[in-house]
Amino acid sequence: MASEKEIRTKIKSVKSTQKITRAMEMVAASKIRKAQAQMEASRPYAERIRRVIAHLSEANPEYRHPWLDEREVKRVGYIVVSSDRGLCGGLNVNLFKKLIAELTEWNEKGVEVDLALIGSKAVQYFGRLGGNVLATVTQIGDKPNMNDLLGLIKVMLDQYSEEKIDRLFLAHNEFASAISQKPHTDVLLPVSEIENNDELQTHWDYIYEPDAAELLDDVLTRFVESQIYRGVVENFACEMAAKMVAMKSATDNAGEIIDSLQLQYNKARQAAITQEISEIVGGAAAVSGG
Amino acid sequence: MSTLHVDIVSAEGEIYSGEAAMVFAPAQLGEIGIAPRHAPLLTGLNAGEVRVQTPEDGDRYFYITGGMIEVQPNMVTVLADTALRGDELDEAAAREAEEAARAALEGASKETDLKRAQQELAEASARHRAAQRMKGRS
């Protein structure tokens, strides 16, 4: 059995680990709220822009933007959003698992895949496994910034416009709740879900300056950008939620280990005392008996 | 005096929302002023100042780097860009992202090793299951 001193040192080291994991848990918990607020904040923009697009496509039946049309799929693009840091449970692994399943499916159909990666974890993963990666962005930080994402987005949008890829997906984690995150892939291009509202069926139209086609271009680009931005913010909220849960269970586990070590320590102490007493008693008996 | 509702939003959040007597914006074809009951209009914005004349506390100024403005008879929406835009800037940013990819994945194969990925995932989930079982037992 380990000596008392050894066990004491071990307890101390587990306790300090527990302190760290508990601090990380609390930091993550406070960041979730901020990230959620950021998710909320990006919603009005997306809604407005969606409405403008719906109206534009309604008002211009003769102009079909290439981004609105389905075409035969020969090659696809994926924008993969991962976290920059680890210690967030199975968050990234679950996303990659879903992604690999989809990539395998495309592979079987003979469709090639281009990738754009956001976050260090995705870069590491595909750095190891290989893949046709066109663009990467890492070190997004706590407050994702549209500025950092624009380059990567442009690379993929250009690919689509030049018909090098025929469909563009966004793979990220969806924030269901603080304890549940789901890996999810969305179709970004072609833009499909622009439904026509009844209120827009009325017969009025905007004045366009300079012209409708050019504006539609701009609006669609902004729309896709805002969706990707939202994906990144949402993934960050997921990262923090997953981190909180992972750190909480690490803290709990540390507590269990400390309990069992404490028990061991008490036993060792008890054994030492018992032994000491029996030695004294034995000694006394030997003296009086002699 | 009639007023119109103004929303200034960017992808990163809402910037301003409130009533205004008049809104001035740097449209691509020149500065425009929008009074209530303006005809519906959609146009791009250049970098510059959006001035909102509020009925109560005077003028409010917002600097935007570009974007769009949507005008309806009693409502104005400014979709502001959060970043400086421009073909050259965008191009440079795109090159940067591509460069980052090349640097990060130097030497990596162009083909994703799907077999290996699946094998690894199977191993990982087996490990996870084993860990769960051990936890349940202790």
CSV table of C-alpha atoms in Angstrom, one decimal:
chain,number,residue,atom,x,y,z
A,1,MET,CA,0.0,0.0,0.0
A,2,ALA,CA,1.2,3.5,-0.9
A,3,SER,CA,2.5,5.6,2.0
A,4,GLU,CA,0.4,8.3,3.6
A,5,LYS,CA,2.6,11.0,2.2
A,6,GLU,CA,2.4,9.7,-1.4
A,7,ILE,CA,-1.4,9.6,-1.2
A,8,ARG,CA,-1.5,13.1,0.3
A,9,THR,CA,0.6,14.5,-2.6
A,10,LYS,CA,-1.7,12.7,-5.1
A,11,ILE,CA,-4.8,14.2,-3.5
A,12,LYS,CA,-3.3,17.6,-3.7
A,13,SER,CA,-2.5,17.3,-7.4
A,14,VAL,CA,-6.0,15.9,-8.3
A,15,LYS,CA,-7.5,18.8,-6.3
A,16,SER,CA,-5.5,21.4,-8.3
A,17,THR,CA,-6.6,19.7,-11.6
A,18,GLN,CA,-10.2,19.9,-10.4
A,19,LYS,CA,-9.8,23.6,-9.7
A,20,ILE,CA,-8.7,24.2,-13.3
A,21,THR,CA,-11.5,22.1,-14.8
A,22,ARG,CA,-14.0,23.9,-12.6
A,23,ALA,CA,-12.7,27.3,-13.7
A,24,MET,CA,-12.9,26.2,-17.3
A,25,GLU,CA,-16.4,25.0,-16.8
A,26,MET,CA,-17.5,28.4,-15.4
A,27,VAL,CA,-15.7,30.4,-18.1
A,28,ALA,CA,-17.4,28.3,-20.8
A,29,ALA,CA,-20.8,28.8,-19.1
A,30,SER,CA,-20.4,32.5,-19.2
A,31,LYS,CA,-19.3,32.4,-22.9
A,32,ILE,CA,-22.3,30.4,-23.9
A,33,ARG,CA,-24.6,33.3,-23.0
A,34,LYS,CA,-22.5,35.8,-25.0
A,35,ALA,CA,-22.4,33.5,-28.0
A,36,GLN,CA,-26.1,33.0,-27.8
A,37,ALA,CA,-26.7,36.7,-27.8
A,38,GLN,CA,-24.5,36.9,-30.8
A,39,MET,CA,-26.5,34.3,-32.6
A,40,GLU,CA,-29.7,36.3,-31.8
A,41,ALA,CA,-28.1,39.5,-33.0
A,42,SER,CA,-27.4,38.0,-36.5
A,43,ARG,CA,-31.0,37.0,-37.0
A,44,PRO,CA,-32.6,40.4,-38.0
A,45,TYR,CA,-30.1,40.9,-40.8
A,46,ALA,CA,-30.7,37.4,-42.3
A,47,GLU,CA,-34.5,37.9,-42.1
A,48,ARG,CA,-34.4,41.3,-43.8
A,49,ILE,CA,-32.1,40.1,-46.5
A,50,ARG,CA,-34.3,37.0,-47.1
A,51,ARG,CA,-37.3,39.3,-47.6
A,52,VAL,CA,-35.4,41.5,-50.1
A,53,ILE,CA,-34.3,38.4,-52.1
A,54,ALA,CA,-37.9,37.0,-52.1
A,55,HIS,CA,-39.1,40.3,-53.4
A,56,LEU,CA,-36.3,40.7,-56.0
A,57,SER,CA,-36.9,37.2,-57.5
A,58,GLU,CA,-40.6,37.9,-57.5
A,59,ALA,CA,-40.2,41.2,-59.3
A,60,ASN,CA,-37.8,39.9,-61.9
A,61,PRO,CA,-39.2,36.7,-63.3
A,62,GLU,CA,-37.1,37.1,-66.5
A,63,TYR,CA,-33.8,37.3,-64.7
A,64,ARG,CA,-32.7,34.0,-63.2
A,65,HIS,CA,-29.6,34.3,-61.1
A,66,PRO,CA,-27.3,31.2,-61.5
A,67,TRP,CA,-27.3,30.8,-57.8
A,68,LEU,CA,-31.0,30.1,-57.7
A,69,ASP,CA,-30.9,27.2,-60.2
A,70,GLU,CA,-30.2,23.6,-59.6
A,71,ARG,CA,-27.6,22.0,-61.9
A,72,GLU,CA,-26.3,18.5,-62.4
A,73,VAL,CA,-23.8,17.7,-59.6
A,74,LYS,CA,-20.4,16.7,-60.8
A,75,ARG,CA,-18.3,18.2,-58.0
A,76,VAL,CA,-19.3,19.6,-54.6
A,77,GLY,CA,-17.9,22.0,-52.1
A,78,TYR,CA,-18.0,21.9,-48.3
A,79,ILE,CA,-17.4,24.7,-45.9
A,80,VAL,CA,-16.5,22.9,-42.6
A,81,VAL,CA,-16.8,24.9,-39.3
A,82,SER,CA,-14.9,23.4,-36.4
A,83,SER,CA,-13.5,24.7,-33.2
A,84,ASP,CA,-10.0,26.1,-32.7
A,85,ARG,CA,-9.4,24.5,-29.4
A,86,GLY,CA,-10.0,21.0,-28.0
A,87,LEU,CA,-11.3,19.9,-24.5
A,88,CYS,CA,-14.9,20.1,-25.8
A,89,GLY,CA,-15.9,16.5,-25.7
A,90,GLY,CA,-16.9,14.8,-28.9
A,91,LEU,CA,-18.0,18.0,-30.7
A,92,ASN,CA,-15.6,18.0,-33.6
A,93,VAL,CA,-15.4,14.2,-33.8
A,94,ASN,CA,-19.1,14.0,-34.2
A,95,LEU,CA,-19.1,16.6,-37.0
A,96,PHE,CA,-16.3,14.8,-38.8
A,97,LYS,CA,-18.1,11.5,-38.5
A,98,LYS,CA,-21.1,12.9,-40.2
A,99,LEU,CA,-18.9,14.6,-42.8
A,100,ILE,CA,-16.9,11.5,-43.6
A,101,ALA,CA,-20.1,9.6,-44.1
A,102,GLU,CA,-21.3,12.2,-46.6
A,103,LEU,CA,-17.9,12.3,-48.3
A,104,THR,CA,-18.0,8.6,-48.7
A,105,GLU,CA,-21.4,8.8,-50.2
A,106,TRP,CA,-20.2,11.4,-52.8
A,107,ASN,CA,-17.2,9.3,-53.4
A,108,GLU,CA,-19.3,6.3,-54.3
A,109,LYS,CA,-21.3,8.4,-56.8
A,110,GLY,CA,-18.0,9.5,-58.4
A,111,VAL,CA,-18.4,13.1,-57.2
A,112,GLU,CA,-15.3,14.9,-56.1
A,113,VAL,CA,-15.3,17.2,-53.1
A,114,ASP,CA,-13.5,20.5,-52.5
A,115,LEU,CA,-13.1,21.7,-48.9
A,116,ALA,CA,-12.8,25.0,-47.1
A,117,LEU,CA,-12.0,24.7,-43.5
A,118,ILE,CA,-12.7,27.0,-40.6
A,119,GLY,CA,-11.0,26.3,-37.3
A,120,SER,CA,-7.7,24.6,-36.3
A,121,LYS,CA,-9.3,21.3,-35.5
A,122,ALA,CA,-10.6,20.7,-39.0
A,123,VAL,CA,-7.3,21.8,-40.5
A,124,GLN,CA,-5.4,19.3,-38.3
A,125,TYR,CA,-7.9,16.6,-39.1
A,126,PHE,CA,-7.7,17.0,-42.9
A,127,GLY,CA,-4.0,17.7,-42.7
A,128,ARG,CA,-3.7,14.2,-41.4
A,129,LEU,CA,-6.2,12.5,-43.7
A,130,GLY,CA,-5.7,14.6,-46.8
A,131,GLY,CA,-8.3,16.2,-48.9
A,132,ASN,CA,-8.6,18.9,-51.6
A,133,VAL,CA,-8.6,21.9,-49.3
A,134,LEU,CA,-8.9,25.2,-51.1
A,135,ALA,CA,-8.9,27.6,-48.2
A,136,THR,CA,-8.6,27.7,-44.5
A,137,VAL,CA,-9.2,30.2,-41.7
A,138,THR,CA,-8.1,29.6,-38.1
A,139,GLN,CA,-7.9,31.5,-34.8
A,140,ILE,CA,-11.4,33.0,-35.1
A,141,GLY,CA,-11.4,33.8,-31.4
A,142,ASP,CA,-14.3,34.4,-29.1
A,143,LYS,CA,-16.0,36.9,-31.2
A,144,PRO,CA,-16.2,35.7,-34.7
A,145,ASN,CA,-15.7,38.5,-37.2
A,146,MET,CA,-17.1,38.7,-40.6
A,147,ASN,CA,-13.9,40.2,-41.9
A,148,ASP,CA,-11.9,37.1,-41.1
A,149,LEU,CA,-14.3,34.9,-43.0
A,150,LEU,CA,-14.7,36.9,-46.2
A,151,GLY,CA,-11.7,35.5,-48.0
A,152,LEU,CA,-12.6,31.9,-47.5
A,153,ILE,CA,-16.2,32.6,-48.5
A,154,LYS,CA,-15.1,34.3,-51.7
A,155,VAL,CA,-12.9,31.4,-52.7
A,156,MET,CA,-15.9,29.0,-52.5
A,157,LEU,CA,-18.4,31.4,-54.1
A,158,ASP,CA,-16.0,31.9,-57.0
A,159,GLN,CA,-15.7,28.2,-57.4
A,160,TYR,CA,-19.5,28.0,-57.7
A,161,SER,CA,-19.8,30.9,-60.1
A,162,GLU,CA,-17.1,29.5,-62.3
A,163,GLU,CA,-19.1,26.2,-62.2
A,164,LYS,CA,-16.2,24.3,-60.8
A,165,ILE,CA,-18.5,23.1,-58.0
A,166,ASP,CA,-22.2,22.5,-58.5
A,167,ARG,CA,-23.4,22.6,-54.9
A,168,LEU,CA,-22.0,24.2,-51.8
A,169,PHE,CA,-22.6,22.9,-48.3
A,170,LEU,CA,-22.0,24.2,-44.8
A,171,ALA,CA,-21.1,21.7,-42.2
A,172,HIS,CA,-21.3,22.9,-38.6
A,173,ASN,CA,-22.8,22.0,-35.2
A,174,GLU,CA,-26.3,23.1,-34.5
A,175,PHE,CA,-27.1,24.5,-31.1
A,176,ALA,CA,-30.1,22.6,-29.8
A,177,SER,CA,-29.6,23.4,-26.2
A,178,ALA,CA,-26.8,23.8,-23.7
A,179,ILE,CA,-26.5,20.0,-23.4
A,180,SER,CA,-27.3,19.0,-26.9
A,181,GLN,CA,-25.4,19.9,-30.1
A,182,LYS,CA,-26.0,18.2,-33.4
A,183,PRO,CA,-23.7,18.0,-36.4
A,184,HIS,CA,-25.6,19.4,-39.3
A,185,THR,CA,-25.0,20.1,-43.0
A,186,ASP,CA,-27.0,22.7,-44.9
A,187,VAL,CA,-27.1,23.4,-48.6
A,188,LEU,CA,-25.9,27.0,-49.2
A,189,LEU,CA,-25.9,27.1,-52.9
A,190,PRO,CA,-28.1,26.9,-54.9
A,191,VAL,CA,-30.3,29.1,-52.7
A,192,SER,CA,-33.5,27.2,-52.5
A,193,GLU,CA,-35.5,28.2,-49.5
A,194,ILE,CA,-36.6,31.6,-50.6
A,195,GLU,CA,-40.3,31.2,-50.4
A,196,ASN,CA,-42.7,33.8,-51.7
A,197,ASN,CA,-44.8,35.4,-49.1
A,198,ASP,CA,-48.3,36.3,-49.8
A,199,GLU,CA,-47.8,39.8,-48.7
A,200,LEU,CA,-45.3,40.2,-51.5
A,201,GLN,CA,-47.7,39.2,-54.2
A,202,THR,CA,-49.0,42.8,-54.3
A,203,HIS,CA,-48.3,44.8,-57.4
A,204,TRP,CA,-45.7,47.2,-56.5
A,205,ASP,CA,-42.0,47.2,-57.2
A,206,TYR,CA,-38.9,48.9,-56.0
A,207,ILE,CA,-37.0,51.5,-57.9
A,208,TYR,CA,-33.7,49.9,-58.5
A,209,GLU,CA,-30.4,51.8,-58.6
A,210,PRO,CA,-28.3,50.9,-60.5
A,211,ASP,CA,-30.1,47.8,-61.8
A,212,ALA,CA,-32.0,44.8,-60.4
A,213,ALA,CA,-29.6,42.1,-61.7
A,214,GLU,CA,-26.5,43.7,-60.1
A,215,LEU,CA,-28.3,44.3,-56.8
A,216,LEU,CA,-29.5,40.7,-56.7
A,217,ASP,CA,-25.9,39.6,-57.1
A,218,ASP,CA,-24.9,41.7,-54.1
A,219,VAL,CA,-27.8,40.7,-52.0
A,220,LEU,CA,-27.3,37.0,-52.6
A,221,THR,CA,-23.6,37.2,-51.8
A,222,ARG,CA,-24.5,39.0,-48.5
A,223,PHE,CA,-27.1,36.4,-47.8
A,224,VAL,CA,-24.8,33.5,-48.1
A,225,GLU,CA,-22.1,35.3,-46.1
A,226,SER,CA,-24.6,35.9,-43.3
A,227,GLN,CA,-25.6,32.3,-43.3
A,228,ILE,CA,-22.0,31.2,-43.0
A,229,TYR,CA,-21.3,33.8,-40.3
A,230,ARG,CA,-24.3,32.4,-38.4
A,231,GLY,CA,-22.9,28.9,-38.7
A,232,VAL,CA,-19.6,30.0,-37.2
A,233,VAL,CA,-21.3,31.8,-34.3
A,234,GLU,CA,-23.6,28.9,-33.7
A,235,ASN,CA,-20.6,26.5,-33.8
A,236,PHE,CA,-18.9,28.6,-31.2
A,237,ALA,CA,-21.9,28.5,-28.9
A,238,CYS,CA,-21.8,24.7,-29.4
A,239,GLU,CA,-18.1,24.6,-28.6
A,240,MET,CA,-18.6,26.4,-25.3
A,241,ALA,CA,-21.7,24.3,-24.4
A,242,ALA,CA,-19.8,21.1,-25.1
A,243,LYS,CA,-16.8,22.4,-23.2
A,244,MET,CA,-18.9,23.2,-20.2
A,245,VAL,CA,-20.3,19.7,-20.1
A,246,ALA,CA,-16.9,18.1,-20.7
A,247,MET,CA,-15.3,20.1,-17.9
A,248,LYS,CA,-18.2,19.5,-15.6
A,249,SER,CA,-17.8,15.7,-16.0
A,250,ALA,CA,-14.0,16.1,-15.6
A,251,THR,CA,-14.7,18.0,-12.3
A,252,ASP,CA,-17.0,15.3,-11.1
A,253,ASN,CA,-14.6,12.6,-12.0
A,254,ALA,CA,-11.8,14.4,-10.1
A,255,GLY,CA,-14.2,14.5,-7.1
A,256,GLU,CA,-14.7,10.8,-7.3
A,257,ILE,CA,-11.0,10.2,-7.5
A,258,ILE,CA,-10.4,12.4,-4.5
A,259,ASP,CA,-13.0,10.5,-2.5
A,260,SER,CA,-11.4,7.2,-3.2
A,261,LEU,CA,-7.9,8.5,-2.5
A,262,GLN,CA,-9.2,10.0,0.7
A,263,LEU,CA,-10.5,6.5,1.7
A,264,GLN,CA,-7.2,5.0,0.9
A,265,TYR,CA,-5.4,7.6,2.9
A,266,ASN,CA,-7.7,7.1,5.9
A,267,LYS,CA,-7.1,3.3,5.7
A,268,ALA,CA,-3.4,3.8,5.5
A,269,ARG,CA,-3.4,6.1,8.5
A,270,GLN,CA,-5.6,3.7,10.5
A,271,ALA,CA,-3.3,0.8,9.6
A,272,ALA,CA,-0.3,2.8,10.7
A,273,ILE,CA,-1.9,3.7,14.1
A,274,THR,CA,-3.1,0.1,14.7
A,275,GLN,CA,0.4,-1.1,14.0
A,276,GLU,CA,1.9,1.4,16.3
A,277,ILE,CA,-0.5,0.5,19.2
A,278,SER,CA,0.1,-3.2,18.7
A,279,GLU,CA,3.9,-2.6,18.8
A,280,ILE,CA,3.5,-0.6,22.1
A,281,VAL,CA,1.3,-3.2,23.6
A,282,GLY,CA,3.6,-6.0,22.4
A,283,GLY,CA,6.6,-4.1,23.9
A,284,ALA,CA,4.8,-3.5,27.2
A,285,ALA,CA,3.8,-7.1,27.4
A,286,ALA,CA,7.4,-8.2,26.8
A,287,VAL,CA,8.6,-5.8,29.5
A,288,SER,CA,6.1,-6.8,32.2
A,289,GLY,CA,6.2,-10.5,31.3
A,290,GLY,CA,10.0,-10.5,31.7
B,1,MET,CA,-45.3,65.2,-38.3
B,2,SER,CA,-45.2,61.8,-39.8
B,3,THR,CA,-42.2,59.6,-39.2
B,4,LEU,CA,-40.8,56.5,-40.7
B,5,HIS,CA,-39.3,53.5,-39.0
B,6,VAL,CA,-35.5,53.0,-39.4
B,7,ASP,CA,-33.6,49.8,-38.9
B,8,ILE,CA,-29.9,49.6,-39.3
B,9,VAL,CA,-28.7,46.0,-39.2
B,10,SER,CA,-25.4,44.3,-39.9
B,11,ALA,CA,-24.7,40.6,-40.0
B,12,GLU,CA,-23.0,40.9,-36.6
B,13,GLY,CA,-26.0,42.6,-34.9
B,14,GLU,CA,-28.6,45.3,-34.8
B,15,ILE,CA,-27.1,48.8,-34.9
B,16,TYR,CA,-30.1,51.1,-34.6
B,17,SER,CA,-33.8,50.8,-34.6
B,18,GLY,CA,-36.2,53.7,-34.1
B,19,GLU,CA,-38.4,56.4,-35.6
B,20,ALA,CA,-37.1,59.1,-37.8
B,21,ALA,CA,-38.4,62.2,-39.6
B,22,MET,CA,-35.8,61.9,-42.4
B,23,VAL,CA,-32.9,59.6,-43.3
B,24,PHE,CA,-29.9,60.5,-45.4
B,25,ALA,CA,-27.7,57.8,-46.9
B,26,PRO,CA,-24.7,57.7,-49.2
B,27,ALA,CA,-26.2,55.7,-52.1
B,28,GLN,CA,-24.1,54.5,-54.9
B,29,LEU,CA,-25.4,57.0,-57.4
B,30,GLY,CA,-25.2,59.9,-54.9
B,31,GLU,CA,-26.4,60.9,-51.5
B,32,ILE,CA,-30.1,60.4,-51.0
B,33,GLY,CA,-32.6,61.8,-48.5
B,34,ILE,CA,-35.6,59.8,-47.6
B,35,ALA,CA,-38.7,61.3,-46.1
B,36,PRO,CA,-41.8,59.4,-45.0
B,37,ARG,CA,-43.9,58.0,-47.9
B,38,HIS,CA,-40.9,57.7,-50.2
B,39,ALA,CA,-41.4,55.4,-53.1
B,40,PRO,CA,-40.1,51.8,-52.6
B,41,LEU,CA,-36.4,51.8,-53.5
B,42,LEU,CA,-33.5,49.4,-53.4
B,43,THR,CA,-30.0,50.5,-53.9
B,44,GLY,CA,-26.4,49.9,-52.9
B,45,LEU,CA,-24.6,52.1,-50.4
B,46,ASN,CA,-21.1,53.4,-50.5
B,47,ALA,CA,-18.9,53.9,-47.5
B,48,GLY,CA,-20.0,57.0,-45.6
B,49,GLU,CA,-22.4,58.4,-43.1
B,50,VAL,CA,-26.0,57.5,-42.5
B,51,ARG,CA,-27.8,60.4,-40.9
B,52,VAL,CA,-31.0,59.7,-39.0
B,53,GLN,CA,-33.1,62.8,-38.0
B,54,THR,CA,-35.0,61.7,-35.0
B,55,PRO,CA,-38.0,63.6,-33.8
B,56,GLU,CA,-36.8,63.8,-30.2
B,57,ASP,CA,-33.0,63.9,-29.8
B,58,GLY,CA,-31.7,65.5,-33.0
B,59,ASP,CA,-29.5,63.9,-35.6
B,60,ARG,CA,-27.8,60.5,-35.1
B,61,TYR,CA,-24.8,59.6,-37.3
B,62,PHE,CA,-23.7,56.0,-38.2
B,63,TYR,CA,-20.7,55.3,-40.2
B,64,ILE,CA,-21.0,52.4,-42.5
B,65,THR,CA,-18.5,50.8,-44.8
B,66,GLY,CA,-21.1,50.0,-47.5
B,67,GLY,CA,-24.2,47.9,-47.9
B,68,MET,CA,-27.7,48.2,-49.2
B,69,ILE,CA,-30.7,50.3,-48.4
B,70,GLU,CA,-34.3,49.1,-48.7
B,71,VAL,CA,-36.9,51.8,-48.6
B,72,GLN,CA,-40.6,51.3,-48.2
B,73,PRO,CA,-43.2,54.1,-47.7
B,74,ASN,CA,-43.0,54.0,-43.9
B,75,MET,CA,-39.9,51.9,-43.3
B,76,VAL,CA,-36.2,52.1,-44.1
B,77,THR,CA,-33.8,49.2,-43.7
B,78,VAL,CA,-30.1,49.7,-44.0
B,79,LEU,CA,-28.2,46.4,-44.4
B,80,ALA,CA,-24.8,47.5,-43.4
B,81,ASP,CA,-21.6,45.7,-44.2
B,82,THR,CA,-19.4,45.0,-41.3
B,83,ALA,CA,-16.2,44.9,-43.2
B,84,LEU,CA,-14.5,47.1,-45.7
B,85,ARG,CA,-15.4,45.7,-49.1
B,86,GLY,CA,-14.0,46.2,-52.5
B,87,ASP,CA,-13.0,43.9,-55.3
B,88,GLU,CA,-9.3,44.3,-54.6
B,89,LEU,CA,-9.7,43.8,-50.9
B,90,ASP,CA,-11.9,40.8,-51.4
B,91,GLU,CA,-9.4,39.4,-53.8
B,92,ALA,CA,-6.6,39.9,-51.4
B,93,ALA,CA,-8.6,38.2,-48.6
B,94,ALA,CA,-9.3,35.3,-50.8
B,95,ARG,CA,-5.7,34.8,-51.7
B,96,GLU,CA,-4.8,34.9,-48.1
B,97,ALA,CA,-7.3,32.1,-47.2
B,98,GLU,CA,-5.9,30.0,-50.1
B,99,GLU,CA,-2.3,30.7,-49.0
B,100,ALA,CA,-3.3,29.6,-45.4
B,101,ALA,CA,-4.6,26.4,-46.8
B,102,ARG,CA,-1.5,25.7,-48.7
B,103,ALA,CA,0.8,26.4,-45.7
B,104,ALA,CA,-1.3,24.4,-43.3
B,105,LEU,CA,-1.7,21.3,-45.5
B,106,GLU,CA,1.7,21.2,-47.1
B,107,GLY,CA,2.5,17.7,-48.1
B,108,ALA,CA,-0.9,16.3,-47.3
B,109,SER,CA,-2.5,14.3,-50.0
B,110,LYS,CA,-5.2,15.7,-52.3
B,111,GLU,CA,-7.4,12.7,-51.7
B,112,THR,CA,-9.1,12.2,-48.4
B,113,ASP,CA,-8.2,8.9,-47.0
B,114,LEU,CA,-11.7,7.8,-46.4
B,115,LYS,CA,-10.9,4.2,-45.4
B,116,ARG,CA,-8.5,5.4,-42.7
B,117,ALA,CA,-11.0,8.0,-41.5
B,118,GLN,CA,-13.7,5.4,-41.1
B,119,GLN,CA,-11.4,3.0,-39.4
B,120,GLU,CA,-10.3,5.7,-37.0
B,121,LEU,CA,-13.9,6.7,-36.2
B,122,ALA,CA,-14.8,3.0,-35.6
B,123,GLU,CA,-11.9,2.8,-33.2
B,124,ALA,CA,-12.8,6.0,-31.4
B,125,SER,CA,-16.4,4.9,-30.8
B,126,ALA,CA,-15.2,1.5,-29.6
B,127,ARG,CA,-12.9,3.2,-27.2
B,128,HIS,CA,-15.7,5.4,-26.1
B,129,ARG,CA,-18.0,2.5,-25.5
B,130,ALA,CA,-15.3,0.7,-23.5
B,131,ALA,CA,-14.8,3.8,-21.4
B,132,GLN,CA,-18.5,4.0,-20.7
B,133,ARG,CA,-18.6,0.4,-19.6
B,134,MET,CA,-15.7,0.8,-17.2
B,135,LYS,CA,-17.3,3.8,-15.7
B,136,GLY,CA,-20.5,2.0,-15.2
B,137,ARG,CA,-18.7,-0.8,-13.4
B,138,SER,CA,-16.6,1.1,-11.0
